[in-house]
Every structure is written in structure tokens, then in C-alpha cells.
């Protein structure tokens, strides 16, 4: 009864506030094609990742520097800020959903390795074959069919197929991106998935007219997929949004202002983003939606309907703890880590910078090779050589010579270490080494 009254209210309720076509996997700003120089051949030595050997091929672009991050498991280090946020989200989900015996409904999976198949990361989630999020310039491919997961959604199908119907996944994810205070090629996400059959959604005593699927499916509409009944979708949407609004309030405080924004993901329809208002800005907290029925069909649970969400742990931790730079999460420095030694994850912490070390900025102007160049390659090269000495790389100028037709990029590299002062001499040495490596490996010519 309660459920039917709620449904009536929901069916009369208008949907969504504004429309924005959000990107699939965060931002995709790199406009260059991904025809990169071949760096590995079949005769190259195998890559060993977490004890497993992978034979590189012509698609491999993962770098040793990136592989150093695999296995750090920051989200499992007790009292690491990312672990504290993971615990807060988990604790909230456990309190919000319990089974008939009073036990938590959602299981937590945080040890699934980051090396996944391209099928798991993209195909199983219905990401179109030509979708930009698959680009080599945006992902770390171990080889053509294997990738460092770009999102925790990569585990949806495997866990559904294993028979789970309510689960959380926490893990490190990898994306090639620009370098600045809020972007790092490795970050952490949490995923939540719940699937339900008719009885679970409407209750065992529900009116037999209430169904998950429309007996005469029409075309897809903004508010629902073809096969779903409107009443099932509305109830799912209500549960999902209530759950996530509760999470936002638990994390940011009961008075937090929030809004729902329509968006697009290949794996959900309808899809939304939740934004919260912080310091006069709207912060995107998570993406979510009603799972595509085809994903459930392919996972052997086609008789169910599901919702899912995904959120980034760094973004939340930076706001909640006032952490100014995403690289700090990788610090082994006690000056950073000790600030998060709290008795309980709900305790509030305001990070205080231990000290500010000076920045040093140097420009590098290069002529680009005729073809096959991507700025993402340059960012990776800087990351590989510069490691934690580079705070930011920005493309500050682009032009094409009117006579020769040659294209040129100017990159500004900001050098700063989070934990010590860099000497001018070591910055100069590194800057020169970057120019030399770019010339040799990427075919550019330093101007
Ligand atoms: N995988 C998405 C991303 O990385 C986040 C996401 C959106 C996960 C919607 C979901 C979802 O499960 O339903 O941008």
C-alpha cells in the first residue's frame, strides 16, 4: 500500500531540472587523434603487473611510472583520507539498506585488480566502438585487449554474473589526462549497484498490475527505457535519488544545497549527476542512473531492474578535508598522513599545509612532427621523467607557421615538490632532459 501511494505521487512528479550531455568518463579534452609511435613490439619483455605477465603489443601505452602506482592500495590504508571517505560511504550505505535479518544489504569489493579486459571496461557497458572515451590517448592500455580500468563500472557485469544483487566496488582507476592540482592519472572511485526483481521492488503483496516491464513496449523516452514500465522506473529513481541525497547530506551536512542534472552515460538511462553547492560553486559529486536493461540481460539477470552510481573519492576528500593538491594523496610524508589519524572516520579534519615550497616555471616550445603526435604523450613523458617534481603542465600557445605550415606547441611546466624545495640546477637539468626525451621519443624539435 505504502509503495502504491508513493508511486502515485511519483508518477505525478515532474522529472529533472536541466539538460547537459555530460561526458561518459569525466572530461575528454584532448582533441588529438591517437596514432602514437609504437613503443613496444612482440619481442619486448613482458610487463609484470601484480605478479601477472602481459606481452606488450603495438597498442601498449602504459608506462613504468604509472605501473608504480598499481598496488599502492591507498583506499585500503587505514586512516588514509581516501580510506576514510570510502568508510564513510560504506557506513552510510550499510545504514541505509538492511536485509530482513538486519544485516547490511550491500557487500563491499575493494580488492579487485585494476587490470581488466577492454570488454569489461567498455563493451559490457555498451560504450560504442567509436566512443572517444576508448581512445588510446585517454587510457592506459596494457595491450590491445587489456586496459588499466578507467572506472569501477568495469566490474558491474562480472559481479552481477556472479549473482550479487547489491554491491559496492572501491578501487584505483587510470586515465591519461592533463597535469594540474586536481588531475592525476590515477585516482579512486566507488561504485554502487542494486538490482531488484518485481517482488523486491513492489513488495510481495503488491497489486498484480504493477510490473517491471511494459507489456507493450514503445520507443525509448527521456524518462524511461523501451522495456521498463513507468511505475518501476519511477520507484527506482525515487530510491536511487533518496539514497544519494542522504549520502550527500551525511557527507556535507544536513543543510547542504544540491541539485539533479540530466546527463548521458552509455550504461544508464535515464542518467543524472548530483551536484552540491560549496563556496558558491556547484560541485559534481557523482553520476548515476537506471541501468541499461541490455547489461542485465547479458549478465543473466534480465528479469530484474537496476540502478547504479559512481563517485570519485579524491574529489570528495579534497573538499571535505580542504586538501589543495591531488598529488598529496600519494605522499608517504608523515606531515600529511598524521593529520588523518582520527579515532573514527566521521571525525572532521581540516588539512593544514605543512609548509609551502616555491614553484619554478619554465616554458618549452617545440615544432610538432608531421603526424601521430598527441599532447597526452607529452604529458606522460613529463610525468615519467618529472614524477613528483612537476605540479602542472599547460599548453599555453599553439600556432602554425604561415609559410612552412609547421605546427608548434608551447608548454608551460611548473616545477614544485610537495615536500621539499627544488634547486634551480635540478629543475634546469630536468627541463633539459624533458626536451631531449621529447625530441627522441615523440619526434618533436625543440625551438
Ligand atoms: N563510470 C562513470 C564515470 O567514471 C560514473 C558512473 C556514472 C557510474 C553512472 C555509474 C553510473 O555506475 O550509473 O564517469
GROMACS .gro file of C-alpha atoms and ligand atoms in nm:
model
  461
    1UNK     CA    1   0.000   0.000   0.000
    2UNK     CA    2   0.270   0.241   0.109
    3UNK     CA    3   0.453   0.164  -0.207
    4UNK     CA    4   0.145   0.224  -0.424
    5UNK     CA    5   0.071   0.559  -0.264
    6UNK     CA    6   0.429   0.661  -0.316
    7UNK     CA    7   0.406   0.550  -0.676
    8UNK     CA    8   0.107   0.768  -0.744
    9UNK     CA    9   0.293   1.064  -0.605
   10UNK     CA   10   0.597   0.978  -0.810
   11UNK     CA   11   0.410   0.936  -1.134
   12UNK     CA   12   0.264   1.286  -1.091
   13UNK     CA   13   0.605   1.430  -1.016
   14UNK     CA   14   0.793   1.614  -1.285
   15UNK     CA   15   1.139   1.497  -1.375
   16UNK     CA   16   1.473   1.671  -1.376
   17UNK     CA   17   1.587   2.024  -1.384
   18UNK     CA   18   1.824   2.092  -1.672
   19UNK     CA   19   1.985   1.905  -1.952
   20UNK     CA   20   2.355   1.865  -2.004
   21UNK     CA   21   2.522   1.598  -2.206
   22UNK     CA   22   2.792   1.500  -1.966
   23UNK     CA   23   3.087   1.301  -2.089
   24UNK     CA   24   3.098   0.928  -2.028
   25UNK     CA   25   3.407   0.909  -1.817
   26UNK     CA   26   3.484   1.251  -1.687
   27UNK     CA   27   3.627   1.509  -1.921
   28UNK     CA   28   3.768   1.442  -2.263
   29UNK     CA   29   3.956   1.747  -2.357
   30UNK     CA   30   4.232   1.608  -2.572
   31UNK     CA   31   4.131   1.679  -2.932
   32UNK     CA   32   4.418   1.491  -3.096
   33UNK     CA   33   4.390   1.153  -3.263
   34UNK     CA   34   4.570   0.865  -3.103
   35UNK     CA   35   4.807   0.745  -3.372
   36UNK     CA   36   5.106   0.718  -3.148
   37UNK     CA   37   5.456   0.598  -3.213
   38UNK     CA   38   5.493   0.227  -3.147
   39UNK     CA   39   5.684   0.177  -2.825
   40UNK     CA   40   5.650  -0.196  -2.771
   41UNK     CA   41   5.683  -0.488  -3.001
   42UNK     CA   42   5.613  -0.856  -2.958
   43UNK     CA   43   5.979  -0.909  -2.880
   44UNK     CA   44   5.965  -0.664  -2.589
   45UNK     CA   45   5.995  -0.819  -2.244
   46UNK     CA   46   5.663  -0.895  -2.077
   47UNK     CA   47   5.508  -0.640  -1.843
   48UNK     CA   48   5.461  -0.779  -1.496
   49UNK     CA   49   5.166  -0.627  -1.313
   50UNK     CA   50   5.081  -0.759  -0.968
   51UNK     CA   51   5.268  -1.079  -1.045
   52UNK     CA   52   5.096  -1.146  -1.379
   53UNK     CA   53   5.287  -1.126  -1.711
   54UNK     CA   54   5.138  -0.942  -2.009
   55UNK     CA   55   5.302  -0.945  -2.351
   56UNK     CA   56   5.301  -0.588  -2.483
   57UNK     CA   57   5.177  -0.523  -2.837
   58UNK     CA   58   5.151  -0.229  -3.075
   59UNK     CA   59   4.867  -0.081  -2.864
   60UNK     CA   60   5.053  -0.082  -2.531
   61UNK     CA   61   5.097   0.264  -2.384
   62UNK     CA   62   5.118   0.203  -2.009
   63UNK     CA   63   5.437   0.350  -1.864
   64UNK     CA   64   5.660   0.221  -1.581
   65UNK     CA   65   5.580   0.537  -1.387
   66UNK     CA   66   5.208   0.457  -1.397
   67UNK     CA   67   5.267   0.094  -1.305
   68UNK     CA   68   5.446   0.209  -0.989
   69UNK     CA   69   5.104   0.318  -0.862
   70UNK     CA   70   4.942  -0.021  -0.907
   71UNK     CA   71   4.935  -0.199  -0.573
   72UNK     CA   72   4.968   0.111  -0.352
   73UNK     CA   73   4.604   0.050  -0.250
   74UNK     CA   74   4.559   0.390  -0.089
   75UNK     CA   75   4.191   0.318  -0.032
   76UNK     CA   76   4.290   0.026   0.190
   77UNK     CA   77   4.548   0.210   0.402
   78UNK     CA   78   4.386   0.261   0.740
   79UNK     CA   79   4.344   0.633   0.809
   80UNK     CA   80   4.445   0.742   0.464
   81UNK     CA   81   4.198   1.021   0.369
   82UNK     CA   82   4.070   0.816   0.072
   83UNK     CA   83   4.011   0.520   0.302
   84UNK     CA   84   3.822   0.744   0.547
   85UNK     CA   85   3.587   0.862   0.270
   86UNK     CA   86   3.541   0.504   0.148
   87UNK     CA   87   3.447   0.404   0.503
   88UNK     CA   88   3.201   0.692   0.534
   89UNK     CA   89   3.026   0.599   0.208
   90UNK     CA   90   3.020   0.231   0.304
   91UNK     CA   91   2.889   0.303   0.652
   92UNK     CA   92   2.614   0.523   0.508
   93UNK     CA   93   2.509   0.255   0.257
   94UNK     CA   94   2.508  -0.008   0.531
   95UNK     CA   95   2.284   0.206   0.750
   96UNK     CA   96   2.051   0.299   0.464
   97UNK     CA   97   1.994  -0.057   0.334
   98UNK     CA   98   1.950  -0.363   0.555
   99UNK     CA   99   1.806  -0.703   0.476
  100UNK     CA  100   1.524  -0.874   0.664
  101UNK     CA  101   1.770  -1.002   0.925
  102UNK     CA  102   1.908  -0.656   0.990
  103UNK     CA  103   2.238  -0.717   0.812
  104UNK     CA  104   2.385  -0.476   0.554
  105UNK     CA  105   2.247  -0.537   0.206
  106UNK     CA  106   2.549  -0.411   0.013
  107UNK     CA  107   2.873  -0.608   0.002
  108UNK     CA  108   3.198  -0.415  -0.046
  109UNK     CA  109   3.456  -0.527  -0.306
  110UNK     CA  110   3.780  -0.336  -0.278
  111UNK     CA  111   4.046  -0.582  -0.385
  112UNK     CA  112   3.952  -0.635  -0.748
  113UNK     CA  113   4.268  -0.576  -0.951
  114UNK     CA  114   4.286  -0.276  -1.188
  115UNK     CA  115   4.392  -0.477  -1.497
  116UNK     CA  116   4.068  -0.554  -1.683
  117UNK     CA  117   3.965  -0.655  -2.031
  118UNK     CA  118   3.858  -0.394  -2.283
  119UNK     CA  119   3.535  -0.594  -2.293
  120UNK     CA  120   3.475  -0.532  -1.922
  121UNK     CA  121   3.578  -0.166  -1.927
  122UNK     CA  122   3.383  -0.069  -2.239
  123UNK     CA  123   3.192  -0.339  -2.435
  124UNK     CA  124   2.997  -0.484  -2.143
  125UNK     CA  125   2.886  -0.130  -2.054
  126UNK     CA  126   2.763  -0.067  -2.409
  127UNK     CA  127   3.021   0.203  -2.479
  128UNK     CA  128   3.006   0.243  -2.860
  129UNK     CA  129   3.309   0.117  -3.056
  130UNK     CA  130   3.396   0.468  -3.176
  131UNK     CA  131   3.329   0.645  -2.845
  132UNK     CA  132   3.602   0.898  -2.754
  133UNK     CA  133   3.639   0.752  -2.405
  134UNK     CA  134   3.806   0.445  -2.562
  135UNK     CA  135   4.085   0.648  -2.719
  136UNK     CA  136   4.440   0.540  -2.671
  137UNK     CA  137   4.524   0.899  -2.585
  138UNK     CA  138   4.285   0.882  -2.288
  139UNK     CA  139   4.356   0.535  -2.146
  140UNK     CA  140   4.642   0.318  -2.032
  141UNK     CA  141   4.633   0.008  -2.247
  142UNK     CA  142   4.834  -0.290  -2.125
  143UNK     CA  143   4.778  -0.430  -2.472
  144UNK     CA  144   4.505  -0.413  -2.735
  145UNK     CA  145   4.250  -0.618  -2.537
  146UNK     CA  146   4.357  -0.524  -2.184
  147UNK     CA  147   4.347  -0.190  -2.005
  148UNK     CA  148   4.400  -0.038  -1.662
  149UNK     CA  149   4.037   0.018  -1.564
  150UNK     CA  150   3.916   0.371  -1.635
  151UNK     CA  151   3.628   0.337  -1.390
  152UNK     CA  152   3.496   0.097  -1.128
  153UNK     CA  153   3.192   0.038  -1.352
  154UNK     CA  154   3.421  -0.213  -1.528
  155UNK     CA  155   3.323  -0.466  -1.258
  156UNK     CA  156   2.945  -0.437  -1.289
  157UNK     CA  157   2.894  -0.729  -1.525
  158UNK     CA  158   3.129  -0.969  -1.351
  159UNK     CA  159   2.967  -0.912  -1.010
  160UNK     CA  160   2.612  -0.931  -1.147
  161UNK     CA  161   2.701  -1.252  -1.329
  162UNK     CA  162   2.837  -1.390  -1.002
  163UNK     CA  163   2.486  -1.346  -0.861
  164UNK     CA  164   2.527  -1.033  -0.647
  165UNK     CA  165   2.229  -0.802  -0.634
  166UNK     CA  166   2.358  -0.516  -0.413
  167UNK     CA  167   2.725  -0.428  -0.410
  168UNK     CA  168   2.984  -0.153  -0.373
  169UNK     CA  169   3.320  -0.152  -0.551
  170UNK     CA  170   3.612   0.067  -0.441
  171UNK     CA  171   3.933   0.086  -0.641
  172UNK     CA  172   4.208   0.277  -0.819
  173UNK     CA  173   4.125   0.390  -1.175
  174UNK     CA  174   4.356   0.516  -1.450
  175UNK     CA  175   4.312   0.787  -1.714
  176UNK     CA  176   4.559   0.981  -1.924
  177UNK     CA  177   4.493   1.345  -1.858
  178UNK     CA  178   4.642   1.688  -1.819
  179UNK     CA  179   4.851   1.767  -1.515
  180UNK     CA  180   4.727   2.015  -1.260
  181UNK     CA  181   4.625   2.041  -0.896
  182UNK     CA  182   4.306   1.843  -0.947
  183UNK     CA  183   4.408   1.589  -1.212
  184UNK     CA  184   4.631   1.290  -1.162
  185UNK     CA  185   4.644   0.988  -1.395
  186UNK     CA  186   4.547   0.759  -1.109
  187UNK     CA  187   4.254   0.826  -0.881
  188UNK     CA  188   3.993   0.632  -0.686
  189UNK     CA  189   3.626   0.562  -0.739
  190UNK     CA  190   3.339   0.393  -0.566
  191UNK     CA  191   3.056   0.224  -0.747
  192UNK     CA  192   2.717   0.117  -0.613
  193UNK     CA  193   2.478  -0.122  -0.787
  194UNK     CA  194   2.140  -0.259  -0.685
  195UNK     CA  195   1.918  -0.486  -0.892
  196UNK     CA  196   1.569  -0.597  -0.793
  197UNK     CA  197   1.301  -0.831  -0.913
  198UNK     CA  198   0.931  -0.748  -0.912
  199UNK     CA  199   0.867  -0.866  -0.556
  200UNK     CA  200   1.166  -0.683  -0.417
  201UNK     CA  201   1.066  -0.357  -0.582
  202UNK     CA  202   0.690  -0.355  -0.530
  203UNK     CA  203   0.659  -0.594  -0.234
  204UNK     CA  204   0.515  -0.948  -0.228
  205UNK     CA  205   0.163  -0.819  -0.166
  206UNK     CA  206   0.170  -0.566  -0.448
  207UNK     CA  207  -0.115  -0.520  -0.693
  208UNK     CA  208  -0.058  -0.773  -0.977
  209UNK     CA  209  -0.095  -0.486  -1.222
  210UNK     CA  210   0.236  -0.344  -1.107
  211UNK     CA  211   0.507  -0.480  -1.334
  212UNK     CA  212   0.874  -0.421  -1.404
  213UNK     CA  213   0.829  -0.442  -1.778
  214UNK     CA  214   0.582  -0.279  -2.010
  215UNK     CA  215   0.363  -0.549  -2.173
  216UNK     CA  216   0.363  -0.347  -2.497
  217UNK     CA  217   0.698  -0.167  -2.508
  218UNK     CA  218   0.709   0.158  -2.700
  219UNK     CA  219   1.008   0.367  -2.807
  220UNK     CA  220   1.269   0.493  -2.561
  221UNK     CA  221   1.161   0.816  -2.393
  222UNK     CA  222   1.358   1.071  -2.190
  223UNK     CA  223   1.213   0.930  -1.868
  224UNK     CA  224   1.249   0.556  -1.938
  225UNK     CA  225   1.391   0.276  -2.150
  226UNK     CA  226   1.175   0.088  -2.402
  227UNK     CA  227   1.108  -0.224  -2.195
  228UNK     CA  228   1.060  -0.076  -1.848
  229UNK     CA  229   0.723   0.016  -1.702
  230UNK     CA  230   0.693   0.377  -1.593
  231UNK     CA  231   0.593   0.274  -1.239
  232UNK     CA  232   0.904   0.057  -1.195
  233UNK     CA  233   1.136   0.328  -1.323
  234UNK     CA  234   0.978   0.597  -1.106
  235UNK     CA  235   1.012   0.386  -0.794
  236UNK     CA  236   1.375   0.303  -0.876
  237UNK     CA  237   1.452   0.667  -0.948
  238UNK     CA  238   1.299   0.764  -0.617
  239UNK     CA  239   1.501   0.507  -0.422
  240UNK     CA  240   1.824   0.599  -0.601
  241UNK     CA  241   1.784   0.973  -0.557
  242UNK     CA  242   1.672   0.946  -0.194
  243UNK     CA  243   1.972   0.726  -0.122
  244UNK     CA  244   2.220   0.964  -0.285
  245UNK     CA  245   2.067   1.279  -0.139
  246UNK     CA  246   2.104   1.110   0.201
  247UNK     CA  247   2.467   1.035   0.121
  248UNK     CA  248   2.535   1.398   0.023
  249UNK     CA  249   2.376   1.516   0.347
  250UNK     CA  250   2.573   1.266   0.552
  251UNK     CA  251   2.900   1.378   0.395
  252UNK     CA  252   2.846   1.754   0.362
  253UNK     CA  253   2.590   1.824   0.636
  254UNK     CA  254   2.210   1.817   0.654
  255UNK     CA  255   2.178   2.173   0.520
  256UNK     CA  256   2.375   2.117   0.201
  257UNK     CA  257   2.212   2.262  -0.112
  258UNK     CA  258   2.202   2.015  -0.402
  259UNK     CA  259   2.055   1.974  -0.749
  260UNK     CA  260   2.000   1.695  -1.002
  261UNK     CA  261   2.123   1.744  -1.357
  262UNK     CA  262   2.016   1.525  -1.650
  263UNK     CA  263   2.310   1.372  -1.830
  264UNK     CA  264   2.418   1.086  -2.053
  265UNK     CA  265   2.607   0.763  -1.983
  266UNK     CA  266   2.603   0.468  -2.225
  267UNK     CA  267   2.530   0.229  -1.937
  268UNK     CA  268   2.227   0.402  -1.781
  269UNK     CA  269   1.903   0.562  -1.897
  270UNK     CA  270   1.780   0.789  -1.763
  271UNK     CA  271   2.104   0.926  -1.615
  272UNK     CA  272   2.173   1.204  -1.368
  273UNK     CA  273   2.453   1.387  -1.197
  274UNK     CA  274   2.423   1.512  -0.841
  275UNK     CA  275   2.578   1.848  -0.769
  276UNK     CA  276   2.621   2.014  -0.430
  277UNK     CA  277   2.675   2.382  -0.365
  278UNK     CA  278   3.006   2.459  -0.197
  279UNK     CA  279   3.163   2.804  -0.161
  280UNK     CA  280   2.927   2.949  -0.425
  281UNK     CA  281   3.020   2.681  -0.678
  282UNK     CA  282   2.833   2.370  -0.790
  283UNK     CA  283   3.049   2.061  -0.739
  284UNK     CA  284   2.964   1.749  -0.935
  285UNK     CA  285   2.963   1.468  -0.680
  286UNK     CA  286   2.853   1.160  -0.872
  287UNK     CA  287   2.690   1.010  -1.179
  288UNK     CA  288   2.406   0.761  -1.164
  289UNK     CA  289   2.104   0.620  -1.340
  290UNK     CA  290   1.876   0.330  -1.423
  291UNK     CA  291   2.094   0.052  -1.562
  292UNK     CA  292   2.053  -0.036  -1.929
  293UNK     CA  293   1.840  -0.349  -1.947
  294UNK     CA  294   2.078  -0.499  -2.201
  295UNK     CA  295   2.355  -0.506  -1.936
  296UNK     CA  296   2.129  -0.703  -1.702
  297UNK     CA  297   2.023  -0.935  -1.988
  298UNK     CA  298   2.388  -1.002  -2.071
  299UNK     CA  299   2.463  -1.073  -1.704
  300UNK     CA  300   2.190  -1.336  -1.673
  301UNK     CA  301   1.956  -1.118  -1.464
  302UNK     CA  302   1.719  -0.998  -1.734
  303UNK     CA  303   1.421  -1.043  -1.502
  304UNK     CA  304   1.541  -0.751  -1.288
  305UNK     CA  305   1.571  -0.375  -1.296
  306UNK     CA  306   1.874  -0.197  -1.156
  307UNK     CA  307   2.021   0.134  -1.051
  308UNK     CA  308   2.387   0.228  -1.026
  309UNK     CA  309   2.609   0.517  -0.927
  310UNK     CA  310   2.977   0.607  -0.938
  311UNK     CA  311   3.172   0.869  -0.746
  312UNK     CA  312   3.530   0.993  -0.722
  313UNK     CA  313   3.694   0.969  -0.379
  314UNK     CA  314   3.968   1.233  -0.433
  315UNK     CA  315   3.720   1.499  -0.531
  316UNK     CA  316   3.518   1.440  -0.213
  317UNK     CA  317   3.825   1.416   0.009
  318UNK     CA  318   3.976   1.738  -0.132
  319UNK     CA  319   3.658   1.929  -0.050
  320UNK     CA  320   3.583   1.765   0.284
  321UNK     CA  321   3.937   1.788   0.422
  322UNK     CA  322   4.048   2.101   0.237
  323UNK     CA  323   4.334   1.921   0.058
  324UNK     CA  324   4.474   2.163  -0.201
  325UNK     CA  325   4.661   1.929  -0.438
  326UNK     CA  326   4.566   1.583  -0.566
  327UNK     CA  327   4.931   1.467  -0.557
  328UNK     CA  328   4.926   1.488  -0.177
  329UNK     CA  329   4.723   1.164  -0.162
  330UNK     CA  330   5.034   0.979  -0.281
  331UNK     CA  331   5.256   1.132  -0.015
  332UNK     CA  332   5.433   0.900   0.226
  333UNK     CA  333   5.521   1.201   0.439
  334UNK     CA  334   5.409   1.178   0.800
  335UNK     CA  335   5.336   1.553   0.799
  336UNK     CA  336   5.050   1.473   0.562
  337UNK     CA  337   4.940   1.129   0.680
  338UNK     CA  338   4.941   1.202   1.054
  339UNK     CA  339   4.678   1.470   1.010
  340UNK     CA  340   4.426   1.196   0.926
  341UNK     CA  341   4.496   0.975   1.226
  342UNK     CA  342   4.148   1.007   1.370
  343UNK     CA  343   3.965   0.768   1.602
  344UNK     CA  344   3.664   0.747   1.372
  345UNK     CA  345   3.609   0.821   1.003
  346UNK     CA  346   3.323   1.059   1.085
  347UNK     CA  347   3.554   1.291   1.277
  348UNK     CA  348   3.614   1.613   1.087
  349UNK     CA  349   3.964   1.705   0.972
  350UNK     CA  350   4.084   2.029   0.814
  351UNK     CA  351   4.416   1.972   0.645
  352UNK     CA  352   4.683   2.235   0.713
  353UNK     CA  353   4.970   2.265   0.466
  354UNK     CA  354   5.290   2.173   0.645
  355UNK     CA  355   5.481   2.437   0.453
  356UNK     CA  356   5.474   2.591   0.109
  357UNK     CA  357   5.770   2.522  -0.115
  358UNK     CA  358   5.842   2.762  -0.402
  359UNK     CA  359   5.730   2.697  -0.759
  360UNK     CA  360   5.951   2.736  -1.062
  361UNK     CA  361   5.801   2.769  -1.409
  362UNK     CA  362   5.977   2.700  -1.743
  363UNK     CA  363   5.839   2.706  -2.098
  364UNK     CA  364   5.923   2.455  -2.369
  365UNK     CA  365   5.838   2.539  -2.732
  366UNK     CA  366   5.850   2.262  -2.989
  367UNK     CA  367   5.780   2.203  -3.356
  368UNK     CA  368   5.546   1.908  -3.389
  369UNK     CA  369   5.619   1.609  -3.611
  370UNK     CA  370   5.408   1.579  -3.927
  371UNK     CA  371   5.153   1.339  -3.779
  372UNK     CA  372   5.086   1.097  -3.496
  373UNK     CA  373   5.156   1.344  -3.217
  374UNK     CA  374   4.928   1.379  -2.916
  375UNK     CA  375   4.970   1.620  -2.625
  376UNK     CA  376   4.877   1.329  -2.395
  377UNK     CA  377   5.208   1.167  -2.498
  378UNK     CA  378   5.392   1.477  -2.390
  379UNK     CA  379   5.209   1.485  -2.054
  380UNK     CA  380   5.302   1.121  -1.994
  381UNK     CA  381   5.662   1.182  -2.085
  382UNK     CA  382   5.679   1.475  -1.840
  383UNK     CA  383   5.516   1.260  -1.573
  384UNK     CA  384   5.757   0.974  -1.635
  385UNK     CA  385   6.065   1.192  -1.613
  386UNK     CA  386   5.946   1.454  -1.366
  387UNK     CA  387   5.749   1.238  -1.126
  388UNK     CA  388   5.655   1.435  -0.820
  389UNK     CA  389   5.866   1.738  -0.920
  390UNK     CA  390   5.608   1.854  -1.173
  391UNK     CA  391   5.298   2.030  -1.047
  392UNK     CA  392   5.139   2.135  -1.373
  393UNK     CA  393   5.181   2.126  -1.750
  394UNK     CA  394   4.970   2.356  -1.966
  395UNK     CA  395   4.958   2.406  -2.339
  396UNK     CA  396   4.994   2.786  -2.339
  397UNK     CA  397   5.035   2.854  -2.710
  398UNK     CA  398   4.968   2.680  -3.042
  399UNK     CA  399   5.036   2.813  -3.387
  400UNK     CA  400   5.104   2.705  -3.744
  401UNK     CA  401   5.383   2.874  -3.937
  402UNK     CA  402   5.219   3.058  -4.230
  403UNK     CA  403   5.493   2.968  -4.481
  404UNK     CA  404   5.619   2.625  -4.379
  405UNK     CA  405   5.282   2.501  -4.247
  406UNK     CA  406   5.460   2.352  -3.946
  407UNK     CA  407   5.267   2.340  -3.620
  408UNK     CA  408   5.416   2.442  -3.290
  409UNK     CA  409   5.316   2.395  -2.926
  410UNK     CA  410   5.443   2.583  -2.626
  411UNK     CA  411   5.408   2.404  -2.292
  412UNK     CA  412   5.448   2.573  -1.955
  413UNK     CA  413   5.587   2.331  -1.698
  414UNK     CA  414   5.551   2.430  -1.334
  415UNK     CA  415   5.802   2.253  -1.114
  416UNK     CA  416   5.734   2.215  -0.743
  417UNK     CA  417   5.779   1.934  -0.497
  418UNK     CA  418   5.520   1.895  -0.221
  419UNK     CA  419   5.778   1.803   0.038
  420UNK     CA  420   6.100   1.994  -0.032
  421UNK     CA  421   6.249   2.295  -0.210
  422UNK     CA  422   6.385   2.219  -0.557
  423UNK     CA  423   6.715   2.378  -0.659
  424UNK     CA  424   6.733   2.580  -0.980
  425UNK     CA  425   7.006   2.343  -1.102
  426UNK     CA  426   6.796   2.030  -1.066
  427UNK     CA  427   6.497   2.199  -1.233
  428UNK     CA  428   6.718   2.304  -1.525
  429UNK     CA  429   6.858   1.952  -1.559
  430UNK     CA  430   6.511   1.802  -1.562
  431UNK     CA  431   6.377   2.062  -1.808
  432UNK     CA  432   6.659   1.984  -2.048
  433UNK     CA  433   6.605   1.611  -2.009
  434UNK     CA  434   6.236   1.656  -2.093
  435UNK     CA  435   6.327   1.848  -2.411
  436UNK     CA  436   6.576   1.579  -2.512
  437UNK     CA  437   6.337   1.290  -2.445
  438UNK     CA  438   6.053   1.463  -2.633
  439UNK     CA  439   6.285   1.507  -2.931
  440UNK     CA  440   6.393   1.146  -2.926
  441UNK     CA  441   6.067   0.971  -2.836
  442UNK     CA  442   5.796   1.196  -2.979
  443UNK     CA  443   5.977   1.334  -3.283
  444UNK     CA  444   5.935   1.699  -3.187
  445UNK     CA  445   6.202   1.962  -3.242
  446UNK     CA  446   6.282   2.200  -2.958
  447UNK     CA  447   6.266   2.561  -3.086
  448LIG     N1  448   3.159   0.534  -1.460
  448LIG     C1  449   3.120   0.673  -1.458
  448LIG     C2  450   3.246   0.761  -1.471
  448LIG     O1  451   3.352   0.716  -1.439
  448LIG     C3  452   3.046   0.707  -1.331
  448LIG     C4  453   2.912   0.640  -1.327
  448LIG     C5  454   2.802   0.702  -1.380
  448LIG     C6  455   2.898   0.514  -1.272
  448LIG     C7  456   2.678   0.642  -1.378
  448LIG     C8  457   2.773   0.451  -1.271
  448LIG     C9  458   2.664   0.518  -1.324
  448LIG     O2  459   2.752   0.330  -1.220
  448LIG     O3  460   2.543   0.456  -1.319
  448LIG     O4  461   3.235   0.874  -1.510
   0.00000   0.00000   0.00000
